Tab-separated table of C-alpha atoms in Angstrom:
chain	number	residue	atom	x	y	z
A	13	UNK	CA	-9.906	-27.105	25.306
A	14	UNK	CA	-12.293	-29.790	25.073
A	15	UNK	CA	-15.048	-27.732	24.193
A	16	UNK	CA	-12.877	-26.083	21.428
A	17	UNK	CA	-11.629	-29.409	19.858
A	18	UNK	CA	-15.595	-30.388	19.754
A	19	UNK	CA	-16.818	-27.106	18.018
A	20	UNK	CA	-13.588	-27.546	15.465
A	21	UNK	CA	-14.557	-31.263	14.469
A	22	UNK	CA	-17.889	-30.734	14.242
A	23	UNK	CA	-17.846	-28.045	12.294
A	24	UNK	CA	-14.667	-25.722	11.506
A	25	UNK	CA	-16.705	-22.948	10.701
A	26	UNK	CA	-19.101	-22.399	13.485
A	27	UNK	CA	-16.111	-23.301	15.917
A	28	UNK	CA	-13.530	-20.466	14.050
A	29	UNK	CA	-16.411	-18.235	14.202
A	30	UNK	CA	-16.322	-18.835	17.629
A	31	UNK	CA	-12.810	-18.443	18.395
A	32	UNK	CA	-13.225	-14.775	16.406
A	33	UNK	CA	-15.748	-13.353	19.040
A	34	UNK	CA	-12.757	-14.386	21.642
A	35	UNK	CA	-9.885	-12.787	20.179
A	36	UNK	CA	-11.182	-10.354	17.546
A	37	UNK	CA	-10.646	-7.202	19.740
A	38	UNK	CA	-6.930	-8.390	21.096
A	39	UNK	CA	-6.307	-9.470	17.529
A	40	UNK	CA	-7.052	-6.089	16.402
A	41	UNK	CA	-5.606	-3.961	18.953
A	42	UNK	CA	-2.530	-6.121	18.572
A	43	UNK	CA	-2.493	-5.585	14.628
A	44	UNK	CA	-2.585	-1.536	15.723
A	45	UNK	CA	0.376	-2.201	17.881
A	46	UNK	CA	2.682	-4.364	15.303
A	47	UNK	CA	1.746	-1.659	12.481
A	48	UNK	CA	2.637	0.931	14.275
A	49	UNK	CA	5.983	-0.822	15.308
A	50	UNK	CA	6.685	-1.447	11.376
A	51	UNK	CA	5.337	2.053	10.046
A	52	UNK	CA	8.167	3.088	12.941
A	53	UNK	CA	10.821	0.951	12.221
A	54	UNK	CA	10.677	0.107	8.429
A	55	UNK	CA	9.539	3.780	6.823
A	56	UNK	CA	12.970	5.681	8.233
A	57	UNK	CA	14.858	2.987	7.055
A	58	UNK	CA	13.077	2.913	3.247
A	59	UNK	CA	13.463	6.773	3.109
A	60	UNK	CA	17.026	6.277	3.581
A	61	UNK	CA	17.096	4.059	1.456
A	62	UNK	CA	15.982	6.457	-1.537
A	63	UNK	CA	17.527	8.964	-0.276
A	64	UNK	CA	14.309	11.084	0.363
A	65	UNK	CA	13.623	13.416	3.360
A	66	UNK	CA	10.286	14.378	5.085
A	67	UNK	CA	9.780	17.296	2.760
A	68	UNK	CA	10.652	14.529	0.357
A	69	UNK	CA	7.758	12.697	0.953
A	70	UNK	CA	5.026	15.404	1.442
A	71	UNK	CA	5.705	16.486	-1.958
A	72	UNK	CA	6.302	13.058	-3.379
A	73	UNK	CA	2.419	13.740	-5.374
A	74	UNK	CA	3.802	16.618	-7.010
A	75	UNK	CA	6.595	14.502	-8.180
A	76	UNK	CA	4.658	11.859	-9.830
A	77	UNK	CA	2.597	14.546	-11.301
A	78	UNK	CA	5.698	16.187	-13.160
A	79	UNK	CA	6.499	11.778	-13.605
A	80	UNK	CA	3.370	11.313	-15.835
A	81	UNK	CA	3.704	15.194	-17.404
A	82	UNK	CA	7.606	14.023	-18.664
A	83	UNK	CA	5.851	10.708	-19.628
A	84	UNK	CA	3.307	12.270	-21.744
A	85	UNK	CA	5.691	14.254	-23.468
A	86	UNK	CA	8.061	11.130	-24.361
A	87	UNK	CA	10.493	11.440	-22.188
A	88	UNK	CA	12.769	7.954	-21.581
A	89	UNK	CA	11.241	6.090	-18.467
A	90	UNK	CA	14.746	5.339	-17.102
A	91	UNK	CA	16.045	8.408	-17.057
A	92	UNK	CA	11.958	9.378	-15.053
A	93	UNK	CA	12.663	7.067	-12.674
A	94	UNK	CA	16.408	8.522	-11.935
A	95	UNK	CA	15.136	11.993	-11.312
A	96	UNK	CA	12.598	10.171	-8.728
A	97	UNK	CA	15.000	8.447	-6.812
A	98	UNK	CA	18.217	10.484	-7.350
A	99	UNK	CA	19.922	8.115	-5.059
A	100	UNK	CA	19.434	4.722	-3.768
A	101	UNK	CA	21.384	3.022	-1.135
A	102	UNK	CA	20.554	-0.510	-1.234
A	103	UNK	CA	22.203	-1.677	2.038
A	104	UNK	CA	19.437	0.490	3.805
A	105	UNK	CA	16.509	-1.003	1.856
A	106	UNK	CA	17.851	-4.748	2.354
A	107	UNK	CA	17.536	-4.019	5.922
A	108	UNK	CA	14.108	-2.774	5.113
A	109	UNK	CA	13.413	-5.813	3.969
A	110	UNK	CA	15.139	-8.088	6.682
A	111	UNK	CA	12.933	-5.820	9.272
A	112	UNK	CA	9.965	-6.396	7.648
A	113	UNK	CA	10.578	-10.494	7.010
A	114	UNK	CA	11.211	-10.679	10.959
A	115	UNK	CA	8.057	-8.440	12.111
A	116	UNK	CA	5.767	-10.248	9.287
A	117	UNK	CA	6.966	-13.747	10.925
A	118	UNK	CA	6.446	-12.537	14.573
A	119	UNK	CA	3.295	-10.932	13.452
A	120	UNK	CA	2.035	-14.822	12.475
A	121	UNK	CA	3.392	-15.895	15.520
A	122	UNK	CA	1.754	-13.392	17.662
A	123	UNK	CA	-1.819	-14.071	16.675
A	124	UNK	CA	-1.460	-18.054	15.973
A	125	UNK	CA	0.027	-18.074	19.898
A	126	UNK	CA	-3.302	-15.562	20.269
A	127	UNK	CA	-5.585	-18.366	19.099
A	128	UNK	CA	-3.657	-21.422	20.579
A	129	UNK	CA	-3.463	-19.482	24.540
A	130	UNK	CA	-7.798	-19.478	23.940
A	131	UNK	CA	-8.087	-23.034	22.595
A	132	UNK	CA	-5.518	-24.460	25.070
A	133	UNK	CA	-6.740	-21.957	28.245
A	134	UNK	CA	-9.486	-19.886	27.218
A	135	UNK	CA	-6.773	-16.872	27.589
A	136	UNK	CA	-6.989	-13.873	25.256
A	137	UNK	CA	-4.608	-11.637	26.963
A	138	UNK	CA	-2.728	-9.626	24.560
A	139	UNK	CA	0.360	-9.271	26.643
A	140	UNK	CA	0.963	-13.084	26.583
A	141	UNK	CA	0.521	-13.677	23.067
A	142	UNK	CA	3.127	-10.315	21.932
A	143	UNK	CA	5.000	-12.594	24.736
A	144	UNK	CA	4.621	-15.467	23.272
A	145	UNK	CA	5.374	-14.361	19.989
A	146	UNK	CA	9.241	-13.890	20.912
A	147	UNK	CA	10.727	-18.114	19.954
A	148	UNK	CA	12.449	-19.193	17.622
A	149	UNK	CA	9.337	-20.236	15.697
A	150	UNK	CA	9.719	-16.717	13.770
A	151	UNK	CA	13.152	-18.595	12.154
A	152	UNK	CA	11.078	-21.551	11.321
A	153	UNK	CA	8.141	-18.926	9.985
A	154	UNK	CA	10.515	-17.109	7.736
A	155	UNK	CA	11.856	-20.605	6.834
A	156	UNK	CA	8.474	-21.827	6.132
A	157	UNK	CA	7.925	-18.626	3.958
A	158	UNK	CA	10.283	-19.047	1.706
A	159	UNK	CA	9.660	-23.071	1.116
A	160	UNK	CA	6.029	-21.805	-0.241
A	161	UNK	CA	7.464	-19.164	-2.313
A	162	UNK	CA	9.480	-21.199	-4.045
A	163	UNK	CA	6.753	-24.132	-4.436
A	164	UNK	CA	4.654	-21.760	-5.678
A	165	UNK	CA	6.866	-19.738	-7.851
A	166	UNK	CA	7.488	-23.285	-9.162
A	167	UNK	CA	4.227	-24.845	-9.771
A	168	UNK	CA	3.347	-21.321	-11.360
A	169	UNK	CA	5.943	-21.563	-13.812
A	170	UNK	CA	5.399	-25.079	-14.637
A	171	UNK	CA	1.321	-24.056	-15.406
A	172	UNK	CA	2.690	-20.745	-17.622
A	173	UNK	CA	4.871	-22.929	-19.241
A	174	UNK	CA	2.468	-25.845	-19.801
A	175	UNK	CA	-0.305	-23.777	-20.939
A	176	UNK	CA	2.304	-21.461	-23.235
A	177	UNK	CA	2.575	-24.009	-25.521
A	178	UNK	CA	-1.108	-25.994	-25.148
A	179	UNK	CA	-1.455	-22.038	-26.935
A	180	UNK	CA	1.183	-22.492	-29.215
A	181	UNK	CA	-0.379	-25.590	-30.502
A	182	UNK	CA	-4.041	-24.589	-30.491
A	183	UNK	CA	-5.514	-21.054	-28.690
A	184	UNK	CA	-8.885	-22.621	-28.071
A	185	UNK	CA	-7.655	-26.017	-26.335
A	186	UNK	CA	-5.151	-23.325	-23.920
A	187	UNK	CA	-7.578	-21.463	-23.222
A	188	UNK	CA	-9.991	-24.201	-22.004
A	189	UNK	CA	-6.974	-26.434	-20.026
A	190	UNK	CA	-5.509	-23.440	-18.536
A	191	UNK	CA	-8.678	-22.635	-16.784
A	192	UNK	CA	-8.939	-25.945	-15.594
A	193	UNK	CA	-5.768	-26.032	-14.716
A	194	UNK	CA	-6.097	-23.062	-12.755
A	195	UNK	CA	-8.621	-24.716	-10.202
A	196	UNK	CA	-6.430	-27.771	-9.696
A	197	UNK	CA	-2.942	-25.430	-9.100
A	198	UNK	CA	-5.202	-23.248	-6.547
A	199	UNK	CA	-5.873	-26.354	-4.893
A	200	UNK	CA	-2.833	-27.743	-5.240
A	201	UNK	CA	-1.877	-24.579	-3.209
A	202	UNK	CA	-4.637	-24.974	-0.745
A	203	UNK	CA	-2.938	-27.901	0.463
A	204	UNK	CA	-0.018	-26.128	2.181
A	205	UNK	CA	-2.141	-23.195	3.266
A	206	UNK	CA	-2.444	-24.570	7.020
A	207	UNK	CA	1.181	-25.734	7.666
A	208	UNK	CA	1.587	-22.062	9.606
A	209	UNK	CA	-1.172	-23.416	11.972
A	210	UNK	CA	0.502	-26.770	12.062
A	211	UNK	CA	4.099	-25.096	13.228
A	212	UNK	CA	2.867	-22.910	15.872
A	213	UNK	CA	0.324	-25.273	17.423
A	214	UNK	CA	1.473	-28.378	16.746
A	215	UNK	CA	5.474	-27.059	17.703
A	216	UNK	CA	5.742	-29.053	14.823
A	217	UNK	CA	9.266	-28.295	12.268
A	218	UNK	CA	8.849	-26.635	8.795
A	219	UNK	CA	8.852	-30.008	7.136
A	220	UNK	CA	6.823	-31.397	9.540
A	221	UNK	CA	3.591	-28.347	9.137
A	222	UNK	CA	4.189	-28.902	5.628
A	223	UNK	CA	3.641	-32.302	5.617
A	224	UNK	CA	0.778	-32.302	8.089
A	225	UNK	CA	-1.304	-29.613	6.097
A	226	UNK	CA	-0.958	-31.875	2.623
A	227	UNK	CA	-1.380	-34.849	4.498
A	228	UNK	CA	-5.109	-33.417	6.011
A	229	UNK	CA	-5.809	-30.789	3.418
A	230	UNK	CA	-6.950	-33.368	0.769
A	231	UNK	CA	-7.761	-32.744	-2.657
A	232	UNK	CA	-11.552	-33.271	-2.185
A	233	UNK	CA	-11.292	-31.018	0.985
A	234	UNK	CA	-9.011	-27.929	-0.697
A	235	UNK	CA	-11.552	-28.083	-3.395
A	236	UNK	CA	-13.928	-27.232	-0.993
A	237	UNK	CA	-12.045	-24.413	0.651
A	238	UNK	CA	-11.728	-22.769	-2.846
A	239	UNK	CA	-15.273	-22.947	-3.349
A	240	UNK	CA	-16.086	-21.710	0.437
A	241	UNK	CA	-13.306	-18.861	-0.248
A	242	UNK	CA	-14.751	-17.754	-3.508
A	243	UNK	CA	-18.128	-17.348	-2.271
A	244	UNK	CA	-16.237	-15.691	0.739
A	245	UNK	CA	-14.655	-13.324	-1.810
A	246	UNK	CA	-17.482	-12.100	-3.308
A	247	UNK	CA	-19.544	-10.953	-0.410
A	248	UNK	CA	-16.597	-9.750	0.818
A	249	UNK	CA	-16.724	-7.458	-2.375
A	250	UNK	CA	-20.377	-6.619	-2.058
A	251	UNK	CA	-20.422	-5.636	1.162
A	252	UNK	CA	-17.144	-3.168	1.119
A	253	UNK	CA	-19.238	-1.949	-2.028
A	254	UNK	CA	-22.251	-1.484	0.108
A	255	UNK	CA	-20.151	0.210	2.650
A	256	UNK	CA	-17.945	2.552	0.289
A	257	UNK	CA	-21.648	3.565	-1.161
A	258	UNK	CA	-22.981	4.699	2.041
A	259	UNK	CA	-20.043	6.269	3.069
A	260	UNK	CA	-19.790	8.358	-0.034
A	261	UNK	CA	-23.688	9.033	0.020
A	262	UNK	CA	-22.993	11.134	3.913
A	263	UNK	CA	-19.603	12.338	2.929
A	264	UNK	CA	-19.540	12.783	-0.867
A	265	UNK	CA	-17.301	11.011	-3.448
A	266	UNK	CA	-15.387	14.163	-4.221
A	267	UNK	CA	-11.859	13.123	-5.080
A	268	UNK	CA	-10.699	15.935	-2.896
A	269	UNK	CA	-12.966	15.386	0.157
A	270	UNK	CA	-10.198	14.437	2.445
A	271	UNK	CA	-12.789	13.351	5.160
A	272	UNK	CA	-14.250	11.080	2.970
A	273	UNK	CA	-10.883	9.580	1.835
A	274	UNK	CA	-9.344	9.386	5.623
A	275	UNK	CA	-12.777	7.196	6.804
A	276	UNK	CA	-12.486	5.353	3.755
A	277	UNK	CA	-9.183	4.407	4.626
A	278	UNK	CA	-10.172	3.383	8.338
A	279	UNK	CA	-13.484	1.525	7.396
A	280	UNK	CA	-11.333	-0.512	4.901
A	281	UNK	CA	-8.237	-1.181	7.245
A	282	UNK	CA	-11.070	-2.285	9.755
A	283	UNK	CA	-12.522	-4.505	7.661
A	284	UNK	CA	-8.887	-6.042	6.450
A	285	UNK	CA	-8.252	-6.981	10.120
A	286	UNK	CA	-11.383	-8.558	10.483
A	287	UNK	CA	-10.640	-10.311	7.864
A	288	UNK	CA	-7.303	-11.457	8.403
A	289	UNK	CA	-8.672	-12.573	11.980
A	290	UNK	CA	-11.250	-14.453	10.411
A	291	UNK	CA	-8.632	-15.991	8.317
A	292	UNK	CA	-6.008	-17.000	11.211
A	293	UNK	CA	-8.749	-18.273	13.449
A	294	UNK	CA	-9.895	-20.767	10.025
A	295	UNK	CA	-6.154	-21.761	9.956
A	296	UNK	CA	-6.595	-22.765	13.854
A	297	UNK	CA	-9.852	-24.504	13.684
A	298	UNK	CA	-8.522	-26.633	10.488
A	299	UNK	CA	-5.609	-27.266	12.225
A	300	UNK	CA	-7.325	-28.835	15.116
A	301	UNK	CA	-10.096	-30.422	13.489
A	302	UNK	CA	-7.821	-33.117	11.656
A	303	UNK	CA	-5.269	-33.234	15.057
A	304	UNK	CA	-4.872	-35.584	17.346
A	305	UNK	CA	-3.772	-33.216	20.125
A	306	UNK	CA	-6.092	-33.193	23.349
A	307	UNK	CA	-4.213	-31.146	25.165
A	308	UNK	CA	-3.209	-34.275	27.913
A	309	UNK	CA	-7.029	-35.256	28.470
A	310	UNK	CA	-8.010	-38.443	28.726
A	311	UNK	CA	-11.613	-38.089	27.919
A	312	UNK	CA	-12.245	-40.287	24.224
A	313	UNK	CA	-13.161	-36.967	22.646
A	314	UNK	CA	-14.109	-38.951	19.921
A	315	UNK	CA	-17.384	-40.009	20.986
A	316	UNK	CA	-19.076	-36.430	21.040
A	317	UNK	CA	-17.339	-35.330	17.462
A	318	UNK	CA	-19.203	-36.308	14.295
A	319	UNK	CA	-17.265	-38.589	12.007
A	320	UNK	CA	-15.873	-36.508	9.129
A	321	UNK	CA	-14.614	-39.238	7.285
């Protein structure tokens, strides 16, 4: 762990980049396994839910093509939508949602306990982290979820409202605060964004990660994080450009060249779990570059870390 904790503090990126080459291929066979589990356990229970069969769904692009022809010719969208779901049975599409909630918690769980087993014991066995997934830290994850919801449904509605009437009073001085104001509530944000980490490694309680991440995540240091993720963003974008473009130069853009739409598909879901891999192991290394944890060592750990601060 040692070694970890010194790649982390001396530099969070180099050491998460690290941590990815260890658990990148568990991370994405488990992400195969736990989609699979939800495609199988959420999609009967959604097709109940509107009432819809298997033929249902295999001719569910004719249906939205008759949709946009009874749109076009001015028929009433309510009564559109009611001939597309004929009947809805809400009690199976809350449980939809409950199953989903639990396997999106445990999913969190799963690859944070991924990372932590490789910090804490350079072990990236995929059996102990679906293992270790099962604790009642998918409660406290669901918890957690819905705390940052509502903070950010909050703070979003506070900035709409704020900014509605800067506009209302003068369009030009909106405009101008509400994009300033934009970069300080994504940073505001920011700050939470590693209280996940803090719960699963730290076994810390929701109030607790929360705390911790705004504590450690400081202005100055979100700010930076928005900067690193925007530049992050866009050569995200230019390479899945670069990649789409090559892809449709050997197989053709035709919008009916289901080969080229299937490894489209693939190429981008690949590139999605590397990137959410990416993004979990960040979490990690944040998380351990501002803790104190040393995993019961008594080596001053201190002396071979540069001094952030």
């Amino acid at each position: 762990m040692k070694e970890y904790l010194q790649l982390f503090r001396g530099s969070a990126f180099n050491g998460s980049i690290t941590l990815l080459r260890r658990i990148l291929l568990p991370n994405l066979v488990i992400t195969i396994l736990l989609t699979l589990v939800s495609l199988a356990a959420i999609f009967p229970l959604i097709l109940k839910g509107f009432g819809w069969g298997i033929s249902d769904l295999m001719n569910f692009g004719e249906r939205m093509k008759e949709v946009f022809s009874n749109m076009s010719q001015g028929q009433q969208p309510m009564e559109i939508m009611g001939q597309l779901f004929t009947t809805i049975n809400f009690g199976y599409l809350a449980l939809a949602f409950i199953v989903a909630l639990l396997l999106g918690a445990y999913r969190y769980c799963v690859f944070f306990k991924l990372n932590d087993n490789e910090v804490r014991g350079s072990n990236n066995k995929i059996g102990d982290a679906i293992k270790g997934g099962f604790s009642e830290k998918v409660l406290s994850m669901i918890g957690l979820y819905f705390i940052l919801m509502i903070l950010m449904v909050v703070v979003l509605l506070i900035y709409g409202l704020f900014v509605g009437l800067l506009m209302a009073a003068s369009k030009i001085l909106g405009v101008l605060i509400a994009f300033i104001l934009f970069f300080v509530v994504a940073i505001l944000i920011i700050r939470f964004l590693i209280a996940p980490a803090a719960l699963m490694h730290g076994n810390m309680g929701v109030f607790d990660a929360l705390g911790y991440s705004f504590k450690n995540i400081t202005w100055k240091r979100a700010g930076i994080l928005l900067l690193m993720s925007l530049v992050f963003i866009i050569a995200f974008f230019i390479v899945s450009m670069i990649i789409g473009a090559i892809t449709g130069a050997f197989l053709g853009h035709a919008e009916m060249n289901m080969t080229y739409l299937i490894i489209s598909q693939i190429i981008s879901a690949i590139i999605n779990a590397i990137l959410a891999a990416f993004l979990f192991t960040s979490f990690t290394a944040i998380y351990f570059r501002y803790s104190d944890d040393s995993d019961g060592e008594e080596t001053n750990i201190e002396e071979h870390l540069i001094n952030e601060n």
